[in-house]
Coordinates of C-alpha atoms in Angstrom, one line a residue:
Chain G
X1 CA 9.9 13.6 4.4
X2 CA 8.2 11.2 2.1
X3 CA 5.8 8.5 3.3
X4 CA 7.0 4.9 3.5
X5 CA 4.1 2.7 2.4
X6 CA 3.5 -0.9 3.7
X7 CA 1.4 -3.4 1.8
X8 CA 0.2 -6.3 4.1
X9 CA -1.4 -9.5 3.0
X10 CA -4.9 -9.4 4.4
X11 CA -5.9 -11.6 7.3
X12 CA -4.1 -13.4 10.1
X13 CA -0.7 -12.6 8.7
X14 CA -1.4 -8.8 8.7
X15 CA -2.5 -8.9 12.3
X16 CA 0.5 -10.9 13.5
X17 CA 2.9 -8.7 11.4
X18 CA 1.4 -5.6 12.9
X19 CA 2.0 -7.0 16.4
X20 CA 5.7 -7.5 15.6
X21 CA 6.0 -4.1 14.0
X22 CA 4.4 -2.6 17.1
X23 CA 7.2 -4.2 19.2
X24 CA 9.8 -2.3 17.3
X25 CA 7.9 1.0 17.6
X26 CA 6.0 1.0 14.3
X27 CA 2.4 1.5 15.2
X28 CA -0.8 2.4 13.4
X29 CA -3.7 3.2 15.7
X30 CA -6.2 3.7 12.8
X31 CA -5.7 0.1 11.8
X32 CA -6.9 -1.3 15.1
X33 CA -10.4 -0.1 14.6
X34 CA -12.1 -3.2 13.2
X35 CA -15.1 -1.4 11.9
X36 CA -13.3 1.1 9.8
X37 CA -13.9 1.3 6.1
X38 CA -10.7 3.1 5.3
X39 CA -8.4 1.6 2.7
X40 CA -5.3 3.5 3.7
X41 CA -4.1 3.9 7.3
X42 CA -1.6 6.6 8.2
X43 CA 0.8 7.3 11.0
X44 CA 1.5 11.0 10.5
X45 CA 4.3 11.1 13.2
X46 CA 6.4 8.5 11.6
X47 CA 5.3 9.3 8.1
X48 CA 4.1 5.8 7.4
X49 CA 1.2 4.5 5.4
X50 CA -0.3 1.0 5.5
X51 CA -2.8 -0.8 3.4
X52 CA -4.2 -4.4 3.2
X53 CA -4.3 -6.2 -0.1
X54 CA -5.0 -9.7 -1.3
X55 CA -1.8 -11.8 -0.7
X56 CA -1.1 -12.4 -4.4
X57 CA -1.3 -8.7 -5.1
X58 CA 1.2 -7.6 -2.5
X59 CA 4.3 -8.5 -4.6
X60 CA 2.8 -6.5 -7.5
X61 CA 2.3 -3.4 -5.4
X62 CA 5.8 -3.7 -4.2
X63 CA 7.4 -4.4 -7.6
X64 CA 5.9 -1.2 -9.1
X65 CA 6.8 0.9 -6.1
X66 CA 3.2 1.6 -5.1
X67 CA 4.2 0.2 -1.8
X68 CA 7.8 0.4 -0.5
X69 CA 7.6 -2.5 1.8
X70 CA 5.4 -5.6 1.6
X71 CA 4.7 -8.4 4.1
X72 CA 3.6 -11.6 2.5
X73 CA 4.1 -15.4 2.6
X74 CA 6.9 -17.0 0.7
X75 CA 4.4 -19.2 -1.2
X76 CA 3.0 -16.0 -2.8
X77 CA 6.5 -14.7 -3.6
X78 CA 7.6 -18.0 -5.2
X79 CA 4.4 -18.2 -7.2
X80 CA 4.4 -14.5 -8.4
X81 CA 8.2 -14.4 -9.1
X82 CA 8.5 -10.6 -9.1
X83 CA 11.6 -8.5 -9.1
X84 CA 12.0 -7.3 -5.5
X85 CA 14.3 -7.6 -2.6
X86 CA 13.4 -10.3 -0.1
X87 CA 15.1 -8.9 3.0
X88 CA 13.7 -10.6 6.1
X89 CA 12.1 -13.7 7.4
X90 CA 9.5 -12.7 10.0
X91 CA 9.3 -16.3 11.2
X92 CA 5.6 -16.2 11.5
X93 CA 3.0 -18.3 9.6
X94 CA 5.5 -21.2 9.3
X95 CA 4.3 -24.1 7.2
X96 CA 5.5 -26.2 4.2
X97 CA 4.7 -26.5 0.6
X98 CA 4.1 -30.3 -0.1
X99 CA 3.1 -32.8 -2.7
X100 CA 0.1 -34.6 -1.2
X101 CA -2.2 -37.4 -2.2
X102 CA -3.4 -40.9 -1.2
X103 CA -0.7 -43.3 -0.2
X104 CA -1.2 -45.2 -3.5
X105 CA 0.0 -42.2 -5.4
X106 CA 3.5 -42.4 -3.9
X107 CA 4.7 -44.9 -6.5
X108 CA 3.6 -42.5 -9.3
X109 CA 6.1 -39.9 -8.0
X110 CA 9.0 -42.1 -8.6
X111 CA 8.0 -43.4 -12.1
X112 CA 7.9 -41.7 -15.4
X113 CA 4.1 -41.9 -16.0
X114 CA 2.5 -38.7 -16.9
X115 CA 0.5 -37.7 -13.8
X116 CA -1.9 -34.8 -13.1
X117 CA -1.1 -32.3 -10.4
X118 CA -3.7 -29.9 -9.1
X119 CA -2.6 -26.8 -7.3
X120 CA -3.4 -23.2 -6.4
X121 CA 0.3 -22.7 -7.2
X122 CA 0.9 -23.8 -10.8
X123 CA 4.2 -22.0 -11.0
X124 CA 5.7 -23.6 -7.9
X125 CA 4.3 -27.0 -8.9
X126 CA 5.7 -26.8 -12.4
X127 CA 9.1 -25.6 -11.1
X128 CA 9.3 -28.5 -8.6
X129 CA 8.3 -31.2 -11.0
X130 CA 10.2 -29.9 -14.1
X131 CA 13.4 -28.6 -12.6
X132 CA 13.8 -30.5 -9.3
X133 CA 12.3 -33.9 -10.0
X134 CA 12.6 -33.8 -13.8
X135 CA 9.2 -35.4 -14.1
X136 CA 6.8 -34.4 -16.9
X137 CA 3.4 -33.7 -15.4
X138 CA 0.1 -32.0 -16.3
X139 CA -0.7 -29.1 -14.1
X140 CA -4.3 -28.2 -13.3
X141 CA -4.8 -24.8 -11.7
X142 CA -7.5 -24.6 -9.0
X143 CA -8.6 -21.7 -6.9
X144 CA -9.5 -23.4 -3.6
X145 CA -10.3 -26.7 -1.7
X146 CA -7.5 -28.3 -3.6
X147 CA -7.8 -31.5 -1.5
X148 CA -10.9 -32.4 -3.4
X149 CA -9.0 -33.0 -6.6
X150 CA -7.4 -36.4 -5.8
X151 CA -10.6 -37.5 -4.0
X152 CA -12.9 -37.0 -6.9
X153 CA -10.3 -38.1 -9.5
X154 CA -9.4 -34.7 -11.1
X155 CA -5.7 -35.3 -10.3
X156 CA -3.4 -37.9 -8.9
X157 CA -1.7 -35.6 -6.5
X158 CA -1.8 -32.0 -5.3
X159 CA 0.8 -29.3 -4.4
X160 CA -0.4 -27.2 -1.5
X161 CA 0.4 -25.6 1.8
X162 CA 0.4 -27.9 4.8
X163 CA 0.3 -26.5 8.3
X164 CA -0.9 -29.3 10.6
X165 CA -2.0 -31.9 8.1
X166 CA -5.4 -32.3 9.8
X167 CA -7.5 -31.7 6.7
X168 CA -5.4 -34.1 4.7
X169 CA -5.7 -36.9 7.2
X170 CA -9.5 -36.5 7.6
X171 CA -9.8 -37.0 3.8
X172 CA -7.4 -39.9 3.6
X173 CA -4.6 -38.0 2.1
X174 CA -1.0 -37.6 3.3
X175 CA 2.2 -35.6 2.6
X176 CA 4.2 -37.5 0.0
X177 CA 7.0 -35.1 -0.6
X178 CA 8.1 -31.8 0.8
X179 CA 8.8 -29.0 -1.7
X180 CA 10.0 -26.2 0.5
X181 CA 9.6 -24.3 3.8
X182 CA 7.4 -21.3 4.0
X183 CA 7.0 -18.3 6.3
X184 CA 6.1 -14.6 6.1
X185 CA 8.7 -12.5 4.5
X186 CA 9.5 -8.8 4.3
X187 CA 10.0 -7.6 0.8
X188 CA 11.2 -4.2 -0.4
X189 CA 11.0 -2.4 -3.7
X190 CA 14.4 -2.1 -5.4
X191 CA 14.3 1.6 -5.8
X192 CA 12.9 2.4 -2.4
X193 CA 15.7 0.3 -0.9
X194 CA 18.1 2.8 -2.4
X195 CA 16.2 6.1 -2.3
X196 CA 15.0 5.6 1.4
X197 CA 17.8 3.3 2.5
X198 CA 18.4 4.7 6.0
X199 CA 14.8 4.5 7.1
X200 CA 14.2 1.0 5.6
X201 CA 17.5 -0.5 6.8
X202 CA 16.6 0.9 10.3
X203 CA 13.4 -1.1 10.3
X204 CA 15.2 -4.2 9.2
X205 CA 17.9 -3.8 11.8
X206 CA 15.3 -3.4 14.5
X207 CA 13.5 -6.5 13.4
X208 CA 16.8 -8.4 13.5
X209 CA 17.7 -7.1 17.0
X210 CA 14.2 -8.1 18.2
X211 CA 14.8 -11.6 16.8
X212 CA 18.2 -11.9 18.5
X213 CA 16.8 -10.8 21.8
X214 CA 14.1 -13.4 21.6
X215 CA 16.7 -16.1 20.8
X216 CA 18.8 -15.2 23.9
X217 CA 15.7 -15.1 26.0
X218 CA 14.8 -18.7 25.0
X219 CA 18.3 -19.8 25.9
Chain C
X1 CA -17.4 2.7 -38.4
X2 CA -14.9 0.1 -37.1
X3 CA -14.3 1.7 -33.7
X4 CA -12.4 -1.3 -32.6
X5 CA -9.7 -0.6 -35.1
X6 CA -8.7 2.4 -33.1
X7 CA -7.0 0.3 -30.4
X8 CA -3.3 -0.5 -30.4
X9 CA -2.3 -4.0 -29.2
X10 CA -1.6 -4.4 -25.5
X11 CA 1.7 -3.0 -24.4
X12 CA 2.2 -0.6 -27.3
X13 CA 0.8 2.9 -27.6
X14 CA 0.6 6.1 -29.5
X15 CA 2.6 9.0 -28.2
X16 CA 1.3 12.4 -29.4
X17 CA 1.0 16.1 -28.7
X18 CA 2.9 17.4 -25.7
X19 CA 4.0 14.0 -24.6
X20 CA 5.7 13.3 -27.9
X21 CA 7.3 16.7 -28.0
X22 CA 8.6 16.2 -24.5
X23 CA 10.0 12.8 -25.3
X24 CA 11.8 14.0 -28.4
X25 CA 13.1 17.0 -26.4
X26 CA 14.5 14.6 -23.7
X27 CA 16.1 12.4 -26.4
X28 CA 17.5 15.5 -28.0
X29 CA 19.0 16.8 -24.8
X30 CA 20.7 13.5 -24.0
X31 CA 21.9 13.2 -27.6
X32 CA 23.5 16.6 -27.2
X33 CA 25.4 15.6 -24.1
X34 CA 26.6 12.4 -25.9
X35 CA 27.8 14.6 -28.9
X36 CA 29.6 16.9 -26.5
X37 CA 31.6 13.9 -25.3
X38 CA 32.5 13.0 -28.9
X39 CA 30.2 10.0 -29.4
X40 CA 29.2 9.2 -32.9
X41 CA 25.8 7.8 -33.8
X42 CA 25.1 4.3 -34.8
X43 CA 21.9 2.6 -35.9
X44 CA 21.4 -1.2 -35.9
X45 CA 18.5 -3.1 -37.4
X46 CA 15.3 -3.4 -35.4
X47 CA 15.4 -7.2 -35.9
X48 CA 18.3 -9.5 -35.9
X49 CA 19.1 -13.2 -35.6
X50 CA 17.9 -14.7 -32.4
X51 CA 21.3 -15.9 -31.3
X52 CA 22.6 -12.3 -31.0
X53 CA 20.4 -11.8 -28.0
X54 CA 20.3 -15.2 -26.6
X55 CA 21.4 -16.3 -23.1
X56 CA 25.0 -15.3 -22.4
X57 CA 24.5 -12.1 -24.3
X58 CA 21.0 -10.9 -23.8
X59 CA 19.2 -9.5 -20.8
X60 CA 15.9 -10.9 -21.7
X61 CA 14.7 -14.5 -21.5
X62 CA 13.9 -16.3 -24.7
X63 CA 10.2 -16.6 -24.1
X64 CA 10.0 -12.8 -23.6
X65 CA 11.3 -12.0 -27.1
X66 CA 9.1 -11.3 -30.1
X67 CA 10.2 -13.9 -32.6
X68 CA 9.7 -14.2 -36.3
X69 CA 11.1 -16.2 -39.2
X70 CA 12.7 -15.1 -42.4
X71 CA 12.2 -16.8 -45.8
X72 CA 14.9 -19.3 -45.1
X73 CA 13.4 -20.3 -41.8
X74 CA 16.0 -18.5 -39.6
X75 CA 14.7 -17.3 -36.3
X76 CA 14.7 -13.6 -35.9
X77 CA 13.8 -11.4 -33.0
X78 CA 12.8 -7.8 -32.5
X79 CA 15.7 -6.5 -30.5
X80 CA 15.0 -6.8 -26.8
X81 CA 18.0 -4.6 -25.9
X82 CA 20.7 -2.7 -27.6
X83 CA 24.1 -3.7 -26.2
X84 CA 24.5 -7.1 -27.9
X85 CA 23.8 -5.5 -31.3
X86 CA 26.4 -2.8 -30.7
X87 CA 28.9 -5.4 -29.5
X88 CA 28.3 -7.3 -32.8
X89 CA 28.9 -4.1 -34.8
X90 CA 32.1 -3.5 -32.8
X91 CA 33.4 -6.9 -33.6
X92 CA 32.5 -6.5 -37.2
X93 CA 33.6 -3.0 -38.0
X94 CA 36.1 -2.0 -35.4
X95 CA 38.1 -5.1 -34.7
X96 CA 41.4 -3.7 -35.9
X97 CA 40.8 -0.3 -34.4
X98 CA 43.6 0.4 -31.9
X99 CA 42.1 3.6 -30.5
X100 CA 39.0 3.8 -28.4
X101 CA 35.7 3.9 -30.3
X102 CA 32.8 6.0 -29.0
X103 CA 29.3 5.1 -30.1
X104 CA 25.9 6.3 -29.2
X105 CA 22.4 5.2 -30.2
X106 CA 18.8 5.7 -29.6
X107 CA 16.2 3.2 -30.7
X108 CA 13.1 1.2 -29.7
X109 CA 13.4 -2.2 -28.0
X110 CA 10.7 -4.8 -27.7
X111 CA 10.0 -7.1 -24.8
X112 CA 7.1 -9.5 -24.9
X113 CA 6.1 -9.3 -21.2
X114 CA 3.4 -11.5 -19.8
X115 CA -0.1 -10.0 -19.9
X116 CA -1.6 -7.5 -17.5
X117 CA 1.6 -6.3 -16.0
X118 CA 1.1 -2.6 -16.8
X119 CA 4.4 -2.6 -18.6
X120 CA 5.2 -1.3 -22.1
X121 CA 6.4 -3.8 -24.6
X122 CA 8.0 -1.2 -26.7
X123 CA 10.3 1.3 -25.1
X124 CA 13.0 3.7 -26.3
X125 CA 16.5 3.2 -25.1
X126 CA 19.2 5.9 -25.5
X127 CA 22.7 5.1 -24.6
X128 CA 26.4 4.9 -25.5
X129 CA 29.3 2.5 -25.5
X130 CA 33.0 3.3 -25.1
X131 CA 34.9 0.4 -26.8
X132 CA 38.5 -0.4 -26.6
X133 CA 39.4 1.4 -23.5
X134 CA 39.9 -0.5 -20.2
X135 CA 41.0 2.4 -18.1
X136 CA 39.3 3.7 -15.0
X137 CA 39.0 7.0 -16.8
X138 CA 36.6 5.4 -19.2
X139 CA 34.5 4.1 -16.3
X140 CA 34.4 7.6 -14.9
X141 CA 33.5 9.2 -18.3
X142 CA 30.5 6.8 -18.5
X143 CA 29.1 7.7 -15.1
X144 CA 29.7 11.4 -15.7
X145 CA 27.8 11.2 -19.0
X146 CA 24.9 9.3 -17.4
X147 CA 24.6 11.9 -14.6
X148 CA 24.8 14.8 -17.1
X149 CA 22.3 13.2 -19.4
X150 CA 19.7 12.7 -16.7
X151 CA 20.3 16.2 -15.5
X152 CA 19.9 17.6 -19.0
X153 CA 16.3 16.3 -19.0
X154 CA 15.6 18.4 -16.0
X155 CA 15.4 15.7 -13.4
X156 CA 17.5 16.4 -10.3
X157 CA 16.3 14.0 -7.6
X158 CA 18.1 10.9 -8.6
X159 CA 21.2 8.8 -7.8
X160 CA 23.5 6.6 -9.7
X161 CA 24.6 3.6 -7.7
X162 CA 27.9 1.9 -8.6
X163 CA 29.1 -1.5 -7.7
X164 CA 32.0 -3.7 -8.8
X165 CA 31.7 -7.4 -9.6
X166 CA 35.3 -8.0 -8.5
X167 CA 34.4 -7.6 -4.8
X168 CA 32.0 -10.6 -4.9
X169 CA 34.3 -12.6 -7.2
X170 CA 37.2 -12.3 -4.8
X171 CA 35.0 -13.6 -1.9
X172 CA 33.6 -16.4 -4.0
X173 CA 37.0 -17.5 -5.1
X174 CA 38.3 -17.4 -1.5
X175 CA 35.4 -19.4 -0.3
X176 CA 36.0 -22.0 -3.0
X177 CA 32.3 -21.9 -4.2
X178 CA 31.6 -24.1 -7.2
X179 CA 29.9 -22.5 -10.1
X180 CA 26.4 -23.6 -9.0
X181 CA 26.6 -22.3 -5.5
X182 CA 28.3 -19.2 -6.7
X183 CA 25.4 -18.6 -9.0
X184 CA 22.9 -19.1 -6.2
X185 CA 24.9 -16.9 -3.9
X186 CA 25.0 -14.2 -6.5
X187 CA 21.3 -14.4 -7.0
X188 CA 20.4 -14.2 -3.3
X189 CA 22.8 -11.3 -2.7
X190 CA 21.3 -9.5 -5.6
X191 CA 17.9 -9.9 -4.1
X192 CA 19.3 -8.8 -0.7
X193 CA 18.0 -12.0 0.8
X194 CA 20.1 -11.9 4.0
X195 CA 18.7 -14.8 5.9
X196 CA 19.2 -17.2 2.9
X197 CA 22.8 -16.0 2.7
X198 CA 23.1 -17.3 6.3
X199 CA 21.7 -20.6 5.4
X200 CA 24.2 -21.1 2.5
X201 CA 27.1 -20.1 4.6
X202 CA 26.2 -22.9 7.0
X203 CA 25.5 -25.5 4.3
X204 CA 28.7 -24.7 2.4
X205 CA 30.8 -24.7 5.6
X206 CA 32.3 -21.3 4.7
X207 CA 34.6 -20.1 7.5
X208 CA 33.4 -17.7 10.1
X209 CA 35.1 -14.5 9.0
X210 CA 34.4 -15.0 5.3
X211 CA 30.8 -15.9 6.1
X212 CA 30.4 -12.7 8.0
X213 CA 31.4 -10.7 4.8
X214 CA 29.0 -12.6 2.7
X215 CA 26.3 -12.0 5.3
X216 CA 27.0 -8.2 5.3
X217 CA 27.4 -7.9 1.5
X218 CA 23.6 -7.3 0.8
X219 CA 23.8 -4.3 3.1
X220 CA 27.1 -2.9 1.8
X221 CA 25.5 0.1 0.1
X222 CA 25.3 3.8 0.7
X223 CA 27.6 6.8 0.6
X224 CA 31.3 6.7 -0.2
X225 CA 32.1 5.7 3.4
X226 CA 30.7 2.3 2.6
X227 CA 33.9 1.7 0.6
X228 CA 36.0 1.9 3.8
X229 CA 33.8 -0.5 5.5
X230 CA 34.1 -2.9 2.5
X231 CA 37.9 -2.6 2.5
X232 CA 38.0 -3.5 6.2
X233 CA 35.9 -6.6 5.7
X234 CA 37.7 -8.2 2.8
X235 CA 41.2 -9.6 2.9
X236 CA 41.8 -11.0 -0.6
X237 CA 43.5 -9.2 -3.4
X238 CA 40.6 -9.2 -5.9
X239 CA 38.1 -7.7 -3.5
X240 CA 40.5 -5.1 -2.3
X241 CA 41.4 -4.1 -5.8
X242 CA 37.7 -3.7 -6.6
X243 CA 37.3 -1.4 -3.6
X244 CA 40.4 0.5 -4.6
X245 CA 39.1 0.9 -8.1
X246 CA 35.8 2.4 -6.8
X247 CA 37.7 4.8 -4.5
X248 CA 39.8 6.1 -7.4
X249 CA 36.7 6.3 -9.5
X250 CA 35.1 8.5 -6.9
X251 CA 38.0 10.9 -7.0
X252 CA 37.6 11.2 -10.8
X253 CA 33.9 11.8 -10.5
X254 CA 34.7 14.6 -8.1
X255 CA 36.8 16.2 -10.9
X256 CA 33.7 15.9 -13.1
X257 CA 31.7 17.5 -10.3
X258 CA 29.0 14.8 -10.3
X259 CA 30.0 13.0 -7.1
X260 CA 26.9 14.1 -5.2
X261 CA 24.7 11.9 -7.5
X262 CA 26.9 8.9 -6.8
X263 CA 26.5 6.2 -4.2
X264 CA 27.9 2.7 -4.0
X265 CA 26.5 -0.9 -3.6
X266 CA 29.0 -3.7 -3.4
X267 CA 26.1 -6.2 -3.4
X268 CA 24.9 -5.0 -6.8
X269 CA 25.5 -8.1 -9.0
X270 CA 24.2 -8.2 -12.4
X271 CA 22.4 -11.3 -13.7
X272 CA 24.5 -11.0 -16.8
X273 CA 27.8 -12.9 -16.7
X274 CA 29.6 -10.7 -19.1
X275 CA 30.0 -7.7 -16.8
X276 CA 33.6 -7.8 -15.6
X277 CA 34.1 -4.6 -13.7
X278 CA 31.9 -1.8 -12.5
X279 CA 28.1 -2.0 -12.8
X280 CA 25.8 0.9 -12.2
X281 CA 22.1 1.8 -12.1
X282 CA 20.3 5.1 -11.9
X283 CA 17.3 5.4 -9.5
X284 CA 14.8 8.0 -8.9
X285 CA 11.5 8.5 -7.0
X286 CA 8.1 7.4 -8.3
X287 CA 9.2 4.8 -10.8
X288 CA 9.6 1.3 -9.2
X289 CA 12.6 0.3 -11.4
X290 CA 16.0 1.8 -12.4
X291 CA 15.7 4.3 -15.2
X292 CA 19.2 3.5 -16.5
X293 CA 21.8 0.8 -16.1
X294 CA 25.2 -0.1 -17.4
X295 CA 28.6 -1.5 -16.7
X296 CA 31.9 -2.7 -17.9
X297 CA 31.7 -5.8 -20.1
X298 CA 35.1 -6.8 -21.4
X299 CA 34.0 -10.3 -22.3
X300 CA 31.0 -9.6 -24.5
X301 CA 32.5 -8.5 -27.8
X302 CA 34.8 -11.6 -27.5
X303 CA 31.6 -13.7 -28.1
X304 CA 31.5 -12.2 -31.6
X305 CA 35.2 -12.1 -32.3
X306 CA 38.3 -10.7 -30.4
X307 CA 37.9 -9.6 -26.8
X308 CA 37.7 -5.9 -26.5
X309 CA 37.4 -3.9 -23.3
X310 CA 34.2 -1.8 -23.2
X311 CA 31.9 0.0 -21.0
X312 CA 28.4 1.5 -21.6
X313 CA 25.0 2.3 -20.4
X314 CA 21.5 2.9 -21.6
X315 CA 18.7 5.0 -20.4
X316 CA 15.1 3.9 -20.8
X317 CA 13.6 7.2 -22.0
X318 CA 10.0 6.3 -21.3
X319 CA 10.8 5.6 -17.6
X320 CA 12.8 8.8 -17.3
X321 CA 9.9 10.7 -18.8
X322 CA 7.4 8.9 -16.5
X323 CA 9.6 10.0 -13.5
X324 CA 9.7 13.6 -14.7
X325 CA 6.0 13.8 -15.1
X326 CA 5.2 12.1 -11.7
X327 CA 7.7 14.4 -10.0
X328 CA 6.2 17.4 -11.9
X329 CA 9.5 18.4 -13.4
X330 CA 8.8 21.1 -16.0
X331 CA 10.7 20.8 -19.2
X332 CA 10.8 23.6 -21.7
X333 CA 9.8 22.1 -25.0
X334 CA 10.9 24.9 -27.4
X335 CA 8.8 27.9 -28.5
X336 CA 5.1 27.5 -29.4
X337 CA 4.2 28.6 -32.9
X338 CA 2.5 31.9 -33.9
X339 CA -0.9 31.5 -35.4
X340 CA -1.6 33.6 -38.5
X341 CA -5.3 33.9 -39.3
X342 CA -6.3 35.0 -42.8
X343 CA -9.3 35.3 -45.1
X344 CA -9.8 35.3 -48.9
X345 CA -8.7 38.9 -49.3
X346 CA -5.2 38.5 -47.7
X347 CA -4.1 34.9 -48.2
X348 CA -0.9 35.9 -50.1
X349 CA 0.1 38.4 -47.4
X350 CA -0.4 35.7 -44.8
X351 CA 1.8 33.3 -46.7
X352 CA 4.5 36.0 -47.0
X353 CA 4.3 36.7 -43.3
X354 CA 4.5 33.1 -42.3
X355 CA 7.6 32.7 -44.6
X356 CA 9.2 35.7 -42.9
X357 CA 8.7 34.1 -39.4
X358 CA 10.0 30.7 -40.5
X359 CA 13.1 32.2 -42.1
X360 CA 13.9 33.7 -38.7
X361 CA 13.4 30.3 -37.0
X362 CA 10.1 31.3 -35.5
X363 CA 7.4 28.6 -36.0
X364 CA 4.3 29.8 -37.7
X365 CA 0.9 28.2 -38.4
X366 CA -1.5 29.4 -41.1
X367 CA -5.3 29.0 -40.6
X368 CA -8.4 30.4 -42.1
X369 CA -10.1 30.5 -38.7
X370 CA -9.4 29.4 -35.1
X371 CA -11.6 29.1 -32.1
X372 CA -10.6 31.2 -29.1
X373 CA -10.4 28.0 -27.0
X374 CA -7.3 27.0 -28.9
X375 CA -5.5 30.3 -28.6
X376 CA -3.4 29.2 -25.6
X377 CA -1.7 26.6 -27.8
X378 CA 0.0 29.4 -29.6
X379 CA 2.6 31.9 -28.6
X380 CA 0.6 34.7 -30.3
X381 CA -2.4 35.0 -32.6
X382 CA -2.1 37.4 -35.5
X383 CA -4.9 38.6 -37.8
X384 CA -3.5 39.6 -41.1
X385 CA -4.0 43.2 -42.3
X386 CA -1.8 45.9 -43.8
X387 CA -0.6 47.3 -40.5
X388 CA 0.6 43.9 -39.3
X389 CA 2.7 43.4 -42.4
X390 CA 4.2 46.9 -42.1
X391 CA 5.0 46.2 -38.4
X392 CA 7.2 43.3 -39.4
X393 CA 8.5 45.0 -42.5
X394 CA 7.1 42.4 -44.9
X395 CA 6.5 43.7 -48.4

């Protein structure tokens, strides 16, 4: 039997995803050791391999088939726009992609003035302004602390992920428009889905059954 | 010395030595299969007018094509794929042909991918098109050729997955989807994005039973049994006809003896609108994308002239070769040459001996000297003397 390889986006998302996978019988003891320096973790019994990667690299690993299955946020998927199967919504890490800025910027979003938009997600920002709002904007790509941009006058608004909105409020910014909902997704390489269909579909089915059970428990 | 001149631009590469031999060997094997099926060769230009490959016809987005201008200012592109060019030829040269036309080709295609994707910008595509035949037998012939072509290269661990656009079309018609939501549904089913299908079913108020089919469509793939499941799910004529078509196709493929390489996926929907019937892709381990794809496109040639039924496929030779190497598939690449080593005293004898070998189709290389390290490149190393000539009966 061949190994099925999982690529997980480093950090909280990976930990939460592993908890869910554990519930459906997919475990990896090696990974729980926090001090380990290993890069690849193996479950020999189930013939599974796991590795952690920077979120934006996960779609790349999966697209080329270096990993069969990836777990990563929808924000990254939209930004990277890779050819892969997006098969399941894990329902964790829920948040929203929003256009944010000071209240005064609200008017600019309804006009036809050329405004500057700072974002870690230039692709998503461009798609939203060009194809949804049909507004011509100048996109400025930043790599972190995007909230700074409107405060120091680098841009009028930003496009960024909003979870609670606390950082925004503390800095006198607010959500002006919602772009889309985000959460963690399970993605699968196109070829793996076909060549290893029974094993991969089995995992997806188990995830779905787990979800349904939780829903009925809530009711 | 200008060492930096040694590099090729990003995305293109030199292919040499064993790799080149192997590539040509694979192409030759495939070509041989195509010839056995009676396909005749066709060559189209490496660059053509941009419009030939644009939107409704091409598989590559405009910004990913290599564009250039001719002296009159027309926009030209290096061909990003082969099929539209063949369709143009068919419309131009075979419009009045009543019998089926069988064409095969092999050539390089050029796609200007974005940077740092680890993808080649120039790849070799080998394929064929069967034009003017709308029968199911034509569909079967295409898939049989594809299986036999891949097998001829030496690769055995692969599968050809077949779908039919009609199944989805029937459902979409029944659900009364407008063209925008049909396009969206198509895209998310293609990406097997099951939960989003659920969301659309709700927002479009599609009725329960039909919604259930859409929901299951991304998972309707697997062995031939999946066709029975698909038939039970659908209750409209177009969808059922599609399933029926695939079942009959499977029977024909059994006659070809290739059915064990064939699986089905009713959720396989091409991004290209011109596919009107079956669509198929060949998958194998160790390459993350299909090594071949094809389908029936009865509406493409019509974009250049009269509509003509046609079906075809193309194999990306570079991907096939990559898969073979990663799976360690050995391919015999013909006989290695014999090395004939000579010195000043026997150069004419050496030339005669080499000529003798070549006449009998045995490759021979002449050299004044050779280092023993290189001996294993050759079938045999021969040092010229009188005995040697006598042994081969060369005067």
